Tab-separated table of C-alpha atoms in Angstrom:
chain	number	residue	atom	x	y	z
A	21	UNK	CA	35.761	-6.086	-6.799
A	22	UNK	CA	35.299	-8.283	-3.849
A	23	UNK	CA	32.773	-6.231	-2.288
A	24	UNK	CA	30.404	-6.637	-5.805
A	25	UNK	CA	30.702	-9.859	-6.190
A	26	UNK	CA	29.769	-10.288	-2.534
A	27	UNK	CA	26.880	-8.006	-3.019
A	28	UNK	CA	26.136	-9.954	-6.554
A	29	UNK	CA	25.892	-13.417	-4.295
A	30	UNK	CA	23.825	-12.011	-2.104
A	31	UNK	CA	21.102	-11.032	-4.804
A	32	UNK	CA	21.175	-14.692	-5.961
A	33	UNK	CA	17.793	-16.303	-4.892
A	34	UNK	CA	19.034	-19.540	-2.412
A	35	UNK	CA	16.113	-22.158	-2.052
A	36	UNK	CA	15.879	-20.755	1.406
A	37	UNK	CA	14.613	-18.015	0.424
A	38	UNK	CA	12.210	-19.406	-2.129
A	39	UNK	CA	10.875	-21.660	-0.015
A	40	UNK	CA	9.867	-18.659	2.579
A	41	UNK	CA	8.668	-16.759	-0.559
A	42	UNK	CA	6.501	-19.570	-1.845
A	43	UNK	CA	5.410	-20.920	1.603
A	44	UNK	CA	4.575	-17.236	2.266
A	45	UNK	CA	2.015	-16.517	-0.219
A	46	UNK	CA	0.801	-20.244	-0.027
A	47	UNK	CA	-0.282	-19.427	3.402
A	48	UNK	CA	-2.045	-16.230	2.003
A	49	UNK	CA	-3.821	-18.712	-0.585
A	50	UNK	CA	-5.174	-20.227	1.885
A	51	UNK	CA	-5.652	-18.017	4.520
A	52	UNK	CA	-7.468	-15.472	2.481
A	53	UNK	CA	-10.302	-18.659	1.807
A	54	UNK	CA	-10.677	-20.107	5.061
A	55	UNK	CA	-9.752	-17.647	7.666
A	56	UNK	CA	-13.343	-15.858	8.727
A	57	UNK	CA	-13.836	-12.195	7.704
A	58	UNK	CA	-16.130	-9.984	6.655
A	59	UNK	CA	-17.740	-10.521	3.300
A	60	UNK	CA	-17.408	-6.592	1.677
A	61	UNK	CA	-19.213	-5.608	-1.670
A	62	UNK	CA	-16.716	-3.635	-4.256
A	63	UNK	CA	-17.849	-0.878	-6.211
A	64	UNK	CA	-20.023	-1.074	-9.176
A	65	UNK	CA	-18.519	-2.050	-11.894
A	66	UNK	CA	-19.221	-0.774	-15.564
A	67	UNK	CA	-21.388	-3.077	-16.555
A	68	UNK	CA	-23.827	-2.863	-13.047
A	69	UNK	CA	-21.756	-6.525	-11.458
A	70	UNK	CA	-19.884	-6.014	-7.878
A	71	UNK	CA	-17.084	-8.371	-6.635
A	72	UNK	CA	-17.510	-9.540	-3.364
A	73	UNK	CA	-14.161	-9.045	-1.203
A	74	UNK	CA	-13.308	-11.303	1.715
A	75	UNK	CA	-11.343	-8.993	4.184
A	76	UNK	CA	-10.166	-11.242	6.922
A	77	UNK	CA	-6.395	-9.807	5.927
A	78	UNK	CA	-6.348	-8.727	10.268
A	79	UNK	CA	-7.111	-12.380	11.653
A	80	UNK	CA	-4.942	-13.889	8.926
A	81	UNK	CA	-1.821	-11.638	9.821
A	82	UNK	CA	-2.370	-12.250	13.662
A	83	UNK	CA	-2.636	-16.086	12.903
A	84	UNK	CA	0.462	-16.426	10.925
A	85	UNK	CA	2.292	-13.827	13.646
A	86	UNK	CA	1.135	-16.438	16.439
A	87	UNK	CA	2.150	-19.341	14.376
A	88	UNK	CA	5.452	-17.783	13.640
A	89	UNK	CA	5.850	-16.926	17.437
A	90	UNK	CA	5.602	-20.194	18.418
A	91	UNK	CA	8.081	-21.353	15.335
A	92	UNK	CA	10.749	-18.826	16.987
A	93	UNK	CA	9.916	-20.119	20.356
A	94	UNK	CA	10.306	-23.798	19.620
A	95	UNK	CA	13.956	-22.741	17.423
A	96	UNK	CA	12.196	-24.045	14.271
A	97	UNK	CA	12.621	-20.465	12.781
A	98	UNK	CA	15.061	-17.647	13.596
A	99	UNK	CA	13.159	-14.290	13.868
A	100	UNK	CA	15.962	-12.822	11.833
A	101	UNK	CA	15.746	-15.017	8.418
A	102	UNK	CA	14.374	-12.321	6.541
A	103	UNK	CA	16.584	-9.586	7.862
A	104	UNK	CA	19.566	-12.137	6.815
A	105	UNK	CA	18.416	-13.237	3.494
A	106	UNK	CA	17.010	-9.625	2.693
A	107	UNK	CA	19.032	-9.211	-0.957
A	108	UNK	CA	17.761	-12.790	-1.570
A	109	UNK	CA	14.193	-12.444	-1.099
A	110	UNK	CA	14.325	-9.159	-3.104
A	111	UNK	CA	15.857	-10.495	-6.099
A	112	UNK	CA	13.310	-13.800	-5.353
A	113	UNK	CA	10.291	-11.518	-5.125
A	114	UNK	CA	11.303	-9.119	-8.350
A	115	UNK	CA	11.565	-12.505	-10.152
A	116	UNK	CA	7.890	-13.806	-9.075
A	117	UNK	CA	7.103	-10.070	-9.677
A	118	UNK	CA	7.569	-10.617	-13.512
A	119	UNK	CA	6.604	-14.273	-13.836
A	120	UNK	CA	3.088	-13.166	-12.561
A	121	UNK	CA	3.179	-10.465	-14.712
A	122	UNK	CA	3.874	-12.749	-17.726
A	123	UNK	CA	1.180	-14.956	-16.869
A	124	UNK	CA	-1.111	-12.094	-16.399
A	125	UNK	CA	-0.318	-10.614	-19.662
A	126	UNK	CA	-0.856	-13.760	-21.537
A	127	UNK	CA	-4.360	-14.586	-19.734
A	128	UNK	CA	-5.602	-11.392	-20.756
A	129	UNK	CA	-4.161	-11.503	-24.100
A	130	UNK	CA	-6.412	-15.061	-24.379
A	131	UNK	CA	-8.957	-13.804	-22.742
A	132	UNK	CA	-12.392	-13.358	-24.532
A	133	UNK	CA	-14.493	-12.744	-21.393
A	134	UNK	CA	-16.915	-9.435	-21.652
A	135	UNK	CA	-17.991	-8.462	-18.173
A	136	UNK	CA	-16.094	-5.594	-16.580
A	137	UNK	CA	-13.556	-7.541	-14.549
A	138	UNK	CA	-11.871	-9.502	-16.785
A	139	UNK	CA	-12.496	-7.826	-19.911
A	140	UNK	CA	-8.903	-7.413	-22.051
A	141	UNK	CA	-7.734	-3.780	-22.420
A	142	UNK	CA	-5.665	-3.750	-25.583
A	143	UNK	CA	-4.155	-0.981	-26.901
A	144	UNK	CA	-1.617	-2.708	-29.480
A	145	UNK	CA	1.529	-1.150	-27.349
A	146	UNK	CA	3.424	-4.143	-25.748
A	147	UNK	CA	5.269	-1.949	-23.281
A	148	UNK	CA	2.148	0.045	-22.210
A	149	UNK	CA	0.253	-3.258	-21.916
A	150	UNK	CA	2.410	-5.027	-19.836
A	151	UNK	CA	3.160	-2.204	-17.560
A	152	UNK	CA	-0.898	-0.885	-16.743
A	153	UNK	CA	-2.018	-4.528	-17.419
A	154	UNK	CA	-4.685	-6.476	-19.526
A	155	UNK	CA	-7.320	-6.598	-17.096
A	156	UNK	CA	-9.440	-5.091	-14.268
A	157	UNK	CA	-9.674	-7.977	-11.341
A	158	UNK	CA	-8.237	-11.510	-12.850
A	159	UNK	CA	-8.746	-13.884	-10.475
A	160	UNK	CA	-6.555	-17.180	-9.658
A	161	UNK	CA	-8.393	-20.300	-8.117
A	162	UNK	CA	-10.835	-18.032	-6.385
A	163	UNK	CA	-8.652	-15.286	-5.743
A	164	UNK	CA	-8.792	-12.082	-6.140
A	165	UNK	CA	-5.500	-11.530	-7.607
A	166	UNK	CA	-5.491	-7.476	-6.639
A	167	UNK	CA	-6.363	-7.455	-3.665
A	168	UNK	CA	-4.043	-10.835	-2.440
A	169	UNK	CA	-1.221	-8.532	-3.738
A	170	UNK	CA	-1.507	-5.405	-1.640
A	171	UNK	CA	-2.041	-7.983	1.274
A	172	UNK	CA	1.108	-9.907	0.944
A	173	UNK	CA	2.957	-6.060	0.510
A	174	UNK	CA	1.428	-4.866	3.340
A	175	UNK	CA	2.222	-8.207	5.379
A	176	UNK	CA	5.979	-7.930	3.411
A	177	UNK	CA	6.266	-4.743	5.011
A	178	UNK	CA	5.561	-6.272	8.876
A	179	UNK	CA	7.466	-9.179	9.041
A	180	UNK	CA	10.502	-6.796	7.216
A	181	UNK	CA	10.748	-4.764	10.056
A	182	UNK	CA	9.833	-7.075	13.009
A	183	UNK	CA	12.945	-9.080	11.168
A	184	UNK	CA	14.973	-5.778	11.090
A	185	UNK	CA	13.742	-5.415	15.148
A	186	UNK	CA	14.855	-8.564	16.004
A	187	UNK	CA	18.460	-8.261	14.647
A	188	UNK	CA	18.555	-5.042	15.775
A	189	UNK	CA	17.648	-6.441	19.624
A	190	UNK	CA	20.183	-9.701	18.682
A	191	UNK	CA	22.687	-7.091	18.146
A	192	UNK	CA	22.108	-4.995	21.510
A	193	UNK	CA	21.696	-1.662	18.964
A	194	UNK	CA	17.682	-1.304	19.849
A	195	UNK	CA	17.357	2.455	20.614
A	196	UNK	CA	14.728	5.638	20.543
A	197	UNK	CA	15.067	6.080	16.892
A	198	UNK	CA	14.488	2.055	16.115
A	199	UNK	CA	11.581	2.243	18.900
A	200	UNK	CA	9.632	5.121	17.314
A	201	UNK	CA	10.260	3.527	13.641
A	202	UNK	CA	8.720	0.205	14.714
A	203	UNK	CA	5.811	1.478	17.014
A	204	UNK	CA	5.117	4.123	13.874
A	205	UNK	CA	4.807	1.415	10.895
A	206	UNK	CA	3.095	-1.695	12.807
A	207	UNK	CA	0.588	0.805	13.572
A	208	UNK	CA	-0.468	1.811	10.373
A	209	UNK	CA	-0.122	-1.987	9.121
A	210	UNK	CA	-2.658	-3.343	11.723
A	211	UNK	CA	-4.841	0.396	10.801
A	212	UNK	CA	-4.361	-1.106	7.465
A	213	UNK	CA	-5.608	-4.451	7.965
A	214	UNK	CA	-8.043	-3.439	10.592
A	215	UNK	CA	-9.838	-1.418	8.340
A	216	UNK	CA	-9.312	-3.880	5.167
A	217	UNK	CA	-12.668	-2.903	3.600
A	218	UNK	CA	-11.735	0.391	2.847
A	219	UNK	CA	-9.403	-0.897	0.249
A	220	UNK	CA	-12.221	-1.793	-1.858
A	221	UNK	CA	-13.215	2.040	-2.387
A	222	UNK	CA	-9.807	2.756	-3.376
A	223	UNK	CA	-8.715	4.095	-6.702
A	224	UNK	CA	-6.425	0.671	-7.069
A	225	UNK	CA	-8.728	-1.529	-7.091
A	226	UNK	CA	-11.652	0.504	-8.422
A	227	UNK	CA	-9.853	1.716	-11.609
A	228	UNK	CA	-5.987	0.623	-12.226
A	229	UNK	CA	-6.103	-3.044	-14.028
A	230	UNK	CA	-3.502	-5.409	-12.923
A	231	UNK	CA	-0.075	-5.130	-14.545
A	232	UNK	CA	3.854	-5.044	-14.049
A	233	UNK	CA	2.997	-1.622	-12.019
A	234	UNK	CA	0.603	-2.924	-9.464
A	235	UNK	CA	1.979	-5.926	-8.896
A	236	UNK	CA	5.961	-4.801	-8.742
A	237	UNK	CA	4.509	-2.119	-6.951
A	238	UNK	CA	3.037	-4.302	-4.172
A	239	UNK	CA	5.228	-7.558	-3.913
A	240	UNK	CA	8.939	-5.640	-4.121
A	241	UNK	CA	8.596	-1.498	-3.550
A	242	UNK	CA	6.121	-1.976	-0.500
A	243	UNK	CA	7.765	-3.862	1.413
A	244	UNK	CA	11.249	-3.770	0.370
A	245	UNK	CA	11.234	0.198	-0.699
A	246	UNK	CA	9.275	1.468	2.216
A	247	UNK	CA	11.383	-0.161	4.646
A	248	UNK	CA	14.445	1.606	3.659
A	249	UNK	CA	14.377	3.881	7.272
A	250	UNK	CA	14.549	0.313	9.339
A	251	UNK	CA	17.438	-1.141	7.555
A	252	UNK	CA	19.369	2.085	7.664
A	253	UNK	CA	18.658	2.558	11.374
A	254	UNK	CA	20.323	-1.247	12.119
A	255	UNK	CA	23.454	0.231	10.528
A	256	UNK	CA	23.443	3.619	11.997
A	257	UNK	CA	23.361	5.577	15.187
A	258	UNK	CA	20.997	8.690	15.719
A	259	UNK	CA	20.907	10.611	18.986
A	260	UNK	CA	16.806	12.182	19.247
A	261	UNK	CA	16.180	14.291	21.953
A	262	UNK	CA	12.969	14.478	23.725
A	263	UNK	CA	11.798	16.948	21.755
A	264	UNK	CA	12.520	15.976	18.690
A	265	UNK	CA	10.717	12.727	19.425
A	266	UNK	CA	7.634	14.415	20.636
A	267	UNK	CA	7.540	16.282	17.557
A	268	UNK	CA	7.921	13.134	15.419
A	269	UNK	CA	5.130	11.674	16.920
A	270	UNK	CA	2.953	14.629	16.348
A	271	UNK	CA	3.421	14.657	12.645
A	272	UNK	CA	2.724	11.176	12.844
A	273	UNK	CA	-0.498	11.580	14.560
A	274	UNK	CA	-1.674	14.262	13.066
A	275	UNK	CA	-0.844	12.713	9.511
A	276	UNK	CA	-2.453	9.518	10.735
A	277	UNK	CA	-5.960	11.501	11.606
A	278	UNK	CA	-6.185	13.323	8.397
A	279	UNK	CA	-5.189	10.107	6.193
A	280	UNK	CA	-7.575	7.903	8.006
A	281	UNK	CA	-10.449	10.396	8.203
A	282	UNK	CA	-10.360	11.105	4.866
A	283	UNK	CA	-10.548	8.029	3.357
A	284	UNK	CA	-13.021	6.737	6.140
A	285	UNK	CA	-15.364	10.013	5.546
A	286	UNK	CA	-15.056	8.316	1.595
A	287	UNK	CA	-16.065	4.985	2.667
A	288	UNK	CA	-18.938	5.845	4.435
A	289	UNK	CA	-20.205	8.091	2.420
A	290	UNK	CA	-20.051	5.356	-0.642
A	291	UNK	CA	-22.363	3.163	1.333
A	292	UNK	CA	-24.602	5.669	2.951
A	293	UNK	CA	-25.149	9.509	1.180
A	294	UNK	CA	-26.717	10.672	4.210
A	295	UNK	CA	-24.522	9.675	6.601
A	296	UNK	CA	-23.513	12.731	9.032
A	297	UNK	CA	-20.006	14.343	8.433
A	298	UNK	CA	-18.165	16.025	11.369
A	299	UNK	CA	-21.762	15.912	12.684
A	300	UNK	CA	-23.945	17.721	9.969
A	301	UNK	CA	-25.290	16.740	6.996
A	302	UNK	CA	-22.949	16.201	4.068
A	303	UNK	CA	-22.750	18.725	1.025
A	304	UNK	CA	-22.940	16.651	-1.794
A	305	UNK	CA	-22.172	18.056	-5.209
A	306	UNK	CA	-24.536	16.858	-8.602
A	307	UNK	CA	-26.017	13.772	-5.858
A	308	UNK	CA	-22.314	12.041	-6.390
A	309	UNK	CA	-19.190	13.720	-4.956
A	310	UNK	CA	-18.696	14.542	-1.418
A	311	UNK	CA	-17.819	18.384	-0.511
A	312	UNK	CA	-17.798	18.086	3.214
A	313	UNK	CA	-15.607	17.280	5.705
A	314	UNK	CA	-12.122	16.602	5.072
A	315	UNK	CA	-13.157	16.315	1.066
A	316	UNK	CA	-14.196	19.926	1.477
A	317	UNK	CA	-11.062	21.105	2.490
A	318	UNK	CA	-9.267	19.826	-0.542
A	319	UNK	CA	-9.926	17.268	-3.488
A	320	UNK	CA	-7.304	15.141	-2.683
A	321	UNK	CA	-6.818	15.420	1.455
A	322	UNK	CA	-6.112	11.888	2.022
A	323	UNK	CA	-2.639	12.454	0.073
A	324	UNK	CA	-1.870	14.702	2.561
A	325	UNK	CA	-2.165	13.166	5.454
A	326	UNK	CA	-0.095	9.368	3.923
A	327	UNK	CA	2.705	12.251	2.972
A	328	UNK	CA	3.228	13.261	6.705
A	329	UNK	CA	2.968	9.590	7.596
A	330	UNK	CA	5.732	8.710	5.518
A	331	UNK	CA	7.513	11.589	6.583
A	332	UNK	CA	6.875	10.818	10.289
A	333	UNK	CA	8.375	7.672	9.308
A	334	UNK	CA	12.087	8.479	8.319
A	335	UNK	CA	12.094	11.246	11.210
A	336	UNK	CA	13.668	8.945	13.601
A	337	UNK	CA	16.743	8.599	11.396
A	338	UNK	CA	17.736	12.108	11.871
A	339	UNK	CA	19.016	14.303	8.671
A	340	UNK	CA	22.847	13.148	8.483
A	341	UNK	CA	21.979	11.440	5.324
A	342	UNK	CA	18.871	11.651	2.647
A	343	UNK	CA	18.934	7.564	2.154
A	344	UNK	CA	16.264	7.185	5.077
A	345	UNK	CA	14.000	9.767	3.079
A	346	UNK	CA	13.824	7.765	-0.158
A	347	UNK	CA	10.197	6.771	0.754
A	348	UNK	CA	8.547	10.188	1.605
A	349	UNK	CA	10.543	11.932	-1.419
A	350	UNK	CA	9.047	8.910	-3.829
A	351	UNK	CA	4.983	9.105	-2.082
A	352	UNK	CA	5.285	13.017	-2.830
A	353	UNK	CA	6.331	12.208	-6.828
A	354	UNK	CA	3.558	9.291	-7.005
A	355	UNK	CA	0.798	10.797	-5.463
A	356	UNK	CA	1.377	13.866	-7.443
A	357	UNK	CA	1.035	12.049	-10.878
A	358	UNK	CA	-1.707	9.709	-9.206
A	359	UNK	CA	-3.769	12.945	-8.085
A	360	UNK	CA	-3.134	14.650	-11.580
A	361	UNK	CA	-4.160	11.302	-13.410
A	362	UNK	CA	-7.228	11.023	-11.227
A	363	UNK	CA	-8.231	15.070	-11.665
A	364	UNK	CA	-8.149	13.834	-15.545
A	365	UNK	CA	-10.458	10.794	-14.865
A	366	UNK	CA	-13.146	12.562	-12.665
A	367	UNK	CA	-13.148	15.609	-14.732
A	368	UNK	CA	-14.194	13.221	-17.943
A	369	UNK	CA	-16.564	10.904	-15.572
A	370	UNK	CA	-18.338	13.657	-13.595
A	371	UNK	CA	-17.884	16.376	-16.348
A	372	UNK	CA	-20.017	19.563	-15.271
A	373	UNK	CA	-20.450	18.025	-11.475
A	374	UNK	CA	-16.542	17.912	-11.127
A	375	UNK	CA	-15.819	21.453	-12.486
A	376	UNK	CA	-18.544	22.655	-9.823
A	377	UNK	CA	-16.511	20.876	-7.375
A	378	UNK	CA	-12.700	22.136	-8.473
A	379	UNK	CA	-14.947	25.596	-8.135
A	380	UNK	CA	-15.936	25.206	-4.170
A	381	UNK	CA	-12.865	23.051	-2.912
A	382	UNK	CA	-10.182	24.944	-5.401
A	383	UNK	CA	-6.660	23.130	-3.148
A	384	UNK	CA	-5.886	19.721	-4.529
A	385	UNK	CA	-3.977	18.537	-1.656
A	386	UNK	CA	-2.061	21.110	0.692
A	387	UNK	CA	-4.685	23.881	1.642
A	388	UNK	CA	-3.860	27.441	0.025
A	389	UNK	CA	-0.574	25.896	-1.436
A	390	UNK	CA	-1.393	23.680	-3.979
């Protein structure tokens, strides 16, 4: 009984962690309209319009890390607030989660705007409405309220685990396993932010609209959820031998090649046709879809390679317990249903051109297993 109650008073929001929360994406506000960055067109929309996407998410995480830094240095911060107010700022965060929500519901409930963006998506089912959201891109004093989302997950996720590091190294526990963990996912976060504009090709922000989903989905299970292996590793000793770290960072390499060439082979080919793939010209199917390179190995390659990623990511935790493998067992559930919803969406878009396709690249994700 004493142990839940402690546990319930932990998941009480304190204005500490509030104030982080709040001051957090307030930075983001601004950051994401005055930092410099690259000005990147989005796809076409329905009705012919483009948003225009300001990715300087790389030079705004570096300047809040160097800020920070110096707020550590200088004992105005500790580096292990988040770490100790973790249950706080999750509860805080799944609360914003569903304010936003809420507000987001009722804009595009009120909303009588007709371009592709914000036109309201009503299907008369309260549940389903609020869940998949109202509209495309809604926008909040100039930004884009998508794509400032997935930022502040993906930044979530980073200061999480440099949090989790420094209590870790507070606590004289740093080892291998911890190391490897760290070295795997600030990697892929600065790969992330470093190639920003490829997040405007995605199937996010090209086709879901903005609801509970999206938003929960980037605010709380990003960085809180996909975490799991760096909070469990503070907590619990693993012994990796050399070659079990070797061959952790091989699946993490190798995952990281296919995930990023795939969706850069995408990117590229979005913004030139012609562009060369693997060095020859690209098979395009019907003038639209790509058939070459890693998209002509199999319709959905870029799954593959974020699924040994994530694996690569709870490797360092051993297999003494299946807690640390929460994330890869949940990316192989959601990518499945994503893939299957987006087989459903191409084959109605693309019609004859997609069936061709299915025909010459028949593996959806895994080569000659599914």
């Amino acid at each position: 009984m004493e142990i839940d109650l402690l546990l319930l008073h932990a998941l009480i929001p304190s204005w500490t962690s509030v104030v982080l929360l709040v001051s957090f994406f307030a930075y983001l506000g601004i950051s994401g309209t005055l930092v410099p960055g690259k000005i990147v067109p989005g796809a076409t929309l329905p009705d012919g319009t483009r948003l225009r996407y300001r990715c300087n998410g790389l030079h705004s995480l570096l300047l809040l890390i160097t800020i920070l830094g110096i707020g550590v240095e200088v004992n105005l911060i500790s580096p292990t607030v988040i770490a100790d107010r973790g249950l706080e700022l999750l509860s805080a965060t799944f609360g914003f989660s569903i304010l936003a929500t809420l507000a987001l519901y009722i804009a595009g409930r009120q909303s009588s705007a007709r371009g592709s963006s914000l036109k309201p998506h009503v299907s008369g089912n309260l549940i389903q409405d609020w869940w998949f959201g109202i509209q495309l891109n809604p926008h909040f004093i100039g930004l884009d309220l998508k794509f400032f989302f997935v930022r502040a997950g993906m930044m979530g996720w980073l200061f999480i685990n440099l949090s989790v590091l420094a209590k870790s190294i507070q606590g004289g526990s740093i080892d291998l396993p911890m190391i490897l963990y760290q070295i795997f996912c600030v990697f892929y976060i600065l790969d992330y932010f470093y190639y920003e504009e490829y997040m405007t090709s995605t199937w996010d922000i090209i086709a879901e609209r903005l609801g509970f989903m999206l938003v929960f989905g980037d605010l709380v299970w990003i960085p809180f959820a996909f975490s799991i292996q760096g909070w469990w590793l503070l907590s619990n000793k693993v012994e990796l031998t050399k070659a079990a770290a070797i061959a952790n960072c091989i699946v993490f390499l190798y995952g990281y090649r296919v995930f990023r060439g795939a969706n850069k082979q995408k990117h590229i080919f979005k913004k030139n046709p012609k562009a060369l793939i693997w060095g020859s010209p690209p098979k395009v199917i019907g003038g639209k879809l790509l058939a070459s390179g890693y998209w002509g190995v199999a319709r959905h390659c870029n799954y593959l390679g974020d699924l040994l990623v994530a694996v690569s990511f709870s490797l360092p935790c051993g297999i003494s317990s299946p807690v640390p493998y929460f994330y890869p067992v949940y990316l192989f559930i959601l990518l499945i249903w994503r893939e299957r919803r987006d087989e459903a969406r191409c084959a109605e878009k693309y019609k004859d051109i997609w069936a061709e396709y299915c025909k010459l690249v028949p593996w959806r994700i895994l080569p000659y297993v599914y």
